[in-house]
C-alpha atoms as one frame of an Amber mdcrd trajectory, in Angstrom:
protein
  40.404 -36.819 -37.987  41.052 -33.798 -35.779  39.326 -30.643 -36.980  39.670
 -28.151 -34.128  41.769 -28.100 -31.002  41.459 -26.443 -27.624  44.158 -23.994
 -28.729  42.089 -23.026 -31.799  39.202 -22.058 -29.537  41.495 -20.313 -27.067
  43.118 -18.256 -29.827  39.692 -17.327 -31.184  38.260 -16.355 -27.793  41.270
 -14.211 -26.818  41.889 -12.637 -30.242  40.796  -9.198 -29.035  42.615  -9.451
 -25.691  45.782 -11.512 -26.176  48.103 -12.095 -23.223  48.602 -14.287 -20.210
  45.468 -15.731 -18.586  44.042 -13.688 -15.729  44.611 -15.358 -12.374  44.359
 -14.544  -8.682  46.668 -15.392  -5.796  45.700 -17.995  -3.220  45.973 -15.409
  -0.421  43.750 -12.848  -2.131  40.313 -12.250  -0.701  36.993 -13.411  -2.049
  36.090  -9.744  -2.524  39.119  -9.258  -4.785  38.092 -12.290  -6.839  34.535
 -10.953  -7.176  35.785  -7.544  -8.297  38.013  -9.071 -10.983  35.281 -11.397
 -12.222  32.757  -8.567 -12.335  35.176  -6.229 -14.108  36.249  -8.856 -16.681
  32.833 -10.501 -17.007  34.280 -13.851 -15.873  32.406 -16.627 -14.101  35.583
 -18.215 -12.756  39.230 -17.432 -12.002  42.238 -19.743 -11.794  43.961 -19.437
  -8.426  47.758 -19.634  -8.203  50.370 -19.909  -5.492  54.075 -19.495  -6.321
  53.298 -19.810 -10.042  51.373 -23.065  -9.674  47.643 -23.457 -10.273  46.024
 -24.566  -7.025  42.460 -24.582  -8.281  39.655 -22.353  -9.528  37.264 -20.014
  -7.750  33.833 -19.533  -9.316  30.657 -17.587  -8.680  29.031 -20.880  -7.764
  31.691 -21.810  -5.209  31.505 -18.335  -3.667  27.721 -18.536  -3.513  27.917
 -21.906  -1.736  30.329 -20.445   0.823  28.201 -17.356   1.449  25.053 -19.457
   1.780  26.728 -21.732   4.332  27.767 -18.853   6.608  25.593 -16.798   8.909
  27.743 -13.711   8.333  30.251 -14.282   5.540  33.120 -11.758   5.447  34.278
 -11.751   1.817  36.598  -8.780   2.390  38.874 -10.667   4.771  38.340 -14.302
   3.808  40.835 -15.919   1.428  39.632 -17.487  -1.795  41.182 -20.774  -0.680
  38.020 -21.582   1.268  35.966 -21.450  -1.945  38.483 -23.305  -4.087  37.712
 -26.061  -6.553  40.967 -27.943  -6.132  40.388 -30.519  -8.854  39.782 -28.688
 -12.142  40.131 -30.508 -15.449  43.239 -29.786 -17.544  43.737 -30.638 -21.221
  46.611 -30.110 -23.620  46.346 -27.298 -26.192  46.164 -29.836 -29.041  43.196
 -31.688 -27.510  40.299 -32.206 -29.947  37.406 -29.994 -28.825  34.784 -32.554
 -29.854  36.204 -34.904 -27.229  35.417 -32.250 -24.597  31.646 -32.338 -25.006
  31.189 -34.962 -22.291  33.306 -32.851 -19.941  31.283 -29.726 -20.644  28.084
 -31.655 -20.011  29.149 -31.620 -16.343  31.624 -28.735 -15.995  31.303 -25.075
 -16.975  34.983 -24.659 -17.828  38.247 -26.435 -18.520  41.864 -25.317 -18.124
  44.367 -25.441 -20.973  47.903 -26.484 -20.053  48.855 -27.876 -16.674  49.404
 -26.799 -13.068  52.876 -25.422 -13.817  52.077 -23.672 -17.092  48.534 -22.420
 -17.508  47.801 -21.284 -21.069  44.167 -20.331 -20.689  40.658 -21.276 -19.707
  37.757 -22.340 -21.916  34.075 -22.199 -21.080  30.990 -23.719 -22.646  30.271
 -20.334 -24.208  33.739 -20.211 -25.811  33.190 -23.604 -27.427  29.660 -22.833
 -28.661  30.615 -19.386 -29.967  33.633 -20.820 -31.788  31.581 -23.555 -33.462
  28.865 -21.063 -34.405  31.479 -18.760 -35.923  33.039 -21.599 -37.912  29.674
 -22.797 -39.221  28.336 -19.329 -40.090  29.900 -19.080 -43.609  28.369 -22.439
 -44.567  24.953 -21.298 -43.325  25.259 -18.008 -45.217  26.114 -19.833 -48.440
  23.186 -22.196 -47.892  20.928 -19.188 -47.375  22.151 -17.596 -50.605  21.492
 -20.788 -52.569  18.008 -21.080 -51.079  17.288 -17.460 -52.021  18.472 -17.978
 -55.593  16.224 -21.030 -55.980  13.277 -19.035 -54.653  13.985 -16.158 -57.058
  14.127 -18.534 -60.021  10.950 -20.396 -59.107   8.956 -17.256 -58.415  10.170
 -15.302 -61.443  10.781 -17.698 -64.323   7.684 -18.779 -66.279   8.817 -22.317
 -67.116  11.823 -23.195 -64.991  12.259 -26.710 -66.401  12.273 -25.452 -69.968
  14.667 -22.650 -69.136  17.030 -25.084 -67.410  17.147 -27.236 -70.522  17.721
 -24.237 -72.805  20.405 -22.788 -70.548  22.495 -25.907 -70.078  21.748 -28.067
 -73.147  24.776 -26.852 -75.082  27.166 -27.591 -72.234  25.643 -31.035 -71.666
  26.022 -31.815 -75.362  29.714 -30.883 -75.504  30.832 -31.978 -72.028  30.524
 -35.698 -71.323  31.273 -35.092 -67.653  28.399 -32.648 -67.206  24.940 -33.879
 -66.205  22.067 -31.629 -67.162  20.366 -30.583 -63.892  16.774 -31.753 -63.639
  15.802 -28.998 -61.205  17.250 -25.926 -59.513  17.903 -28.176 -56.498  20.532
 -29.928 -58.607  22.443 -26.740 -59.483  26.108 -26.311 -58.685  26.920 -22.770
 -57.643  28.323 -22.038 -61.096  24.964 -23.239 -62.492  23.216 -20.618 -60.350
  25.458 -17.916 -61.784  25.048 -19.037 -65.393  21.286 -19.510 -65.099  20.852
 -16.045 -63.645  23.046 -14.303 -66.221  21.257 -15.989 -69.141  17.746 -15.415
 -67.824  17.848 -11.861 -66.502  14.916 -10.960 -68.742  12.715 -13.185 -66.553
  14.095 -12.037 -63.203  13.461  -8.948 -61.035  14.600  -5.808 -62.864  17.025
  -4.886 -60.115  19.232  -7.843 -61.013  19.542  -6.688 -64.630  20.132  -3.086
 -63.581  22.967  -4.194 -61.282  24.235  -6.966 -63.534  27.946  -6.316 -63.073
  27.701  -6.269 -59.280  25.461  -9.338 -59.254  27.882 -11.336 -61.388  30.823
 -10.301 -59.203  28.938 -11.300 -56.052  28.057 -14.694 -57.468  31.626 -15.332
 -58.592  32.969 -14.344 -55.164  30.485 -16.615 -53.362  31.260 -19.467 -55.752
  34.994 -19.132 -55.082  34.428 -18.951 -51.332  32.092 -21.941 -51.409  34.529
 -24.047 -53.408  37.418 -23.131 -51.130  35.447 -24.047 -47.997  33.796 -27.207
 -49.261  37.045 -28.516 -50.725  39.037 -27.582 -47.599  41.267 -25.101 -49.424
  40.393 -22.427 -46.872  39.228 -22.230 -43.283  36.252 -20.242 -42.059  38.545
 -17.615 -40.522  40.137 -16.979 -43.919  37.050 -16.106 -45.959  35.836 -12.581
 -46.669  32.965 -12.398 -44.170  31.936  -8.895 -45.248  31.546  -9.943 -48.884
  29.607 -13.038 -47.856  27.333 -10.977 -45.589  26.730  -8.523 -48.438  25.790
 -11.290 -50.864  23.536 -12.973 -48.302  21.747  -9.725 -47.485  21.377  -8.775
 -51.148  19.926 -12.034 -52.476  17.767 -12.833 -49.450  16.388  -9.298 -49.624
  15.310  -9.790 -53.243  13.911 -13.261 -52.491  11.883 -11.945 -49.561  10.374
  -9.207 -51.747   8.812 -11.685 -54.156
């Protein structure tokens, strides 16, 4: 199963600065390459000649050249002398998880081919993309952990309260299994348990009941959409998720 492609990462990494990939001409100087890399915060630049990618110049390749010369003249020396002429290319639809072995050895990879360069990906691009995709799942996990902590620290007899809260549903719904512990809660169980036991929980939750219920419903819907693959991480309301995470972890940490 293919989850994410090189093009997914490329689109994510260039979302704020869409356009053609930045390149340099084969006859340009090393100094010009350094100025572009410094200005754009790049570690490498594809090098082209007559619209064809001839290779890549990097900080490392420039450093090797400078170190090998007694008096390197970067102002007048062409980048061709520092060129990596055998960069790796992959198609835009290449599965990113198949690139891990490549990135274990190389700092970057080119998307497209020599005639049509679509972009360049670095280790940082891949790691940042994966982190961004995983973040909503981690936030939801953090919210659930905070809710469990709130219940355990605030409710006098959690096991008894669980039975009282869910007994009626278990009796009338053959498909529903009464949770034995807060660890067994579905997210809707968290919401229901909180709403029915506010008298045992921190006063702030009762005072802000309407907001709390809305937050829990929003997180539940987001969680269900993500875990059942009805939505992608880029499609969820990150601000609402951040708000819920900050709110519930803040209360949990105060106990």
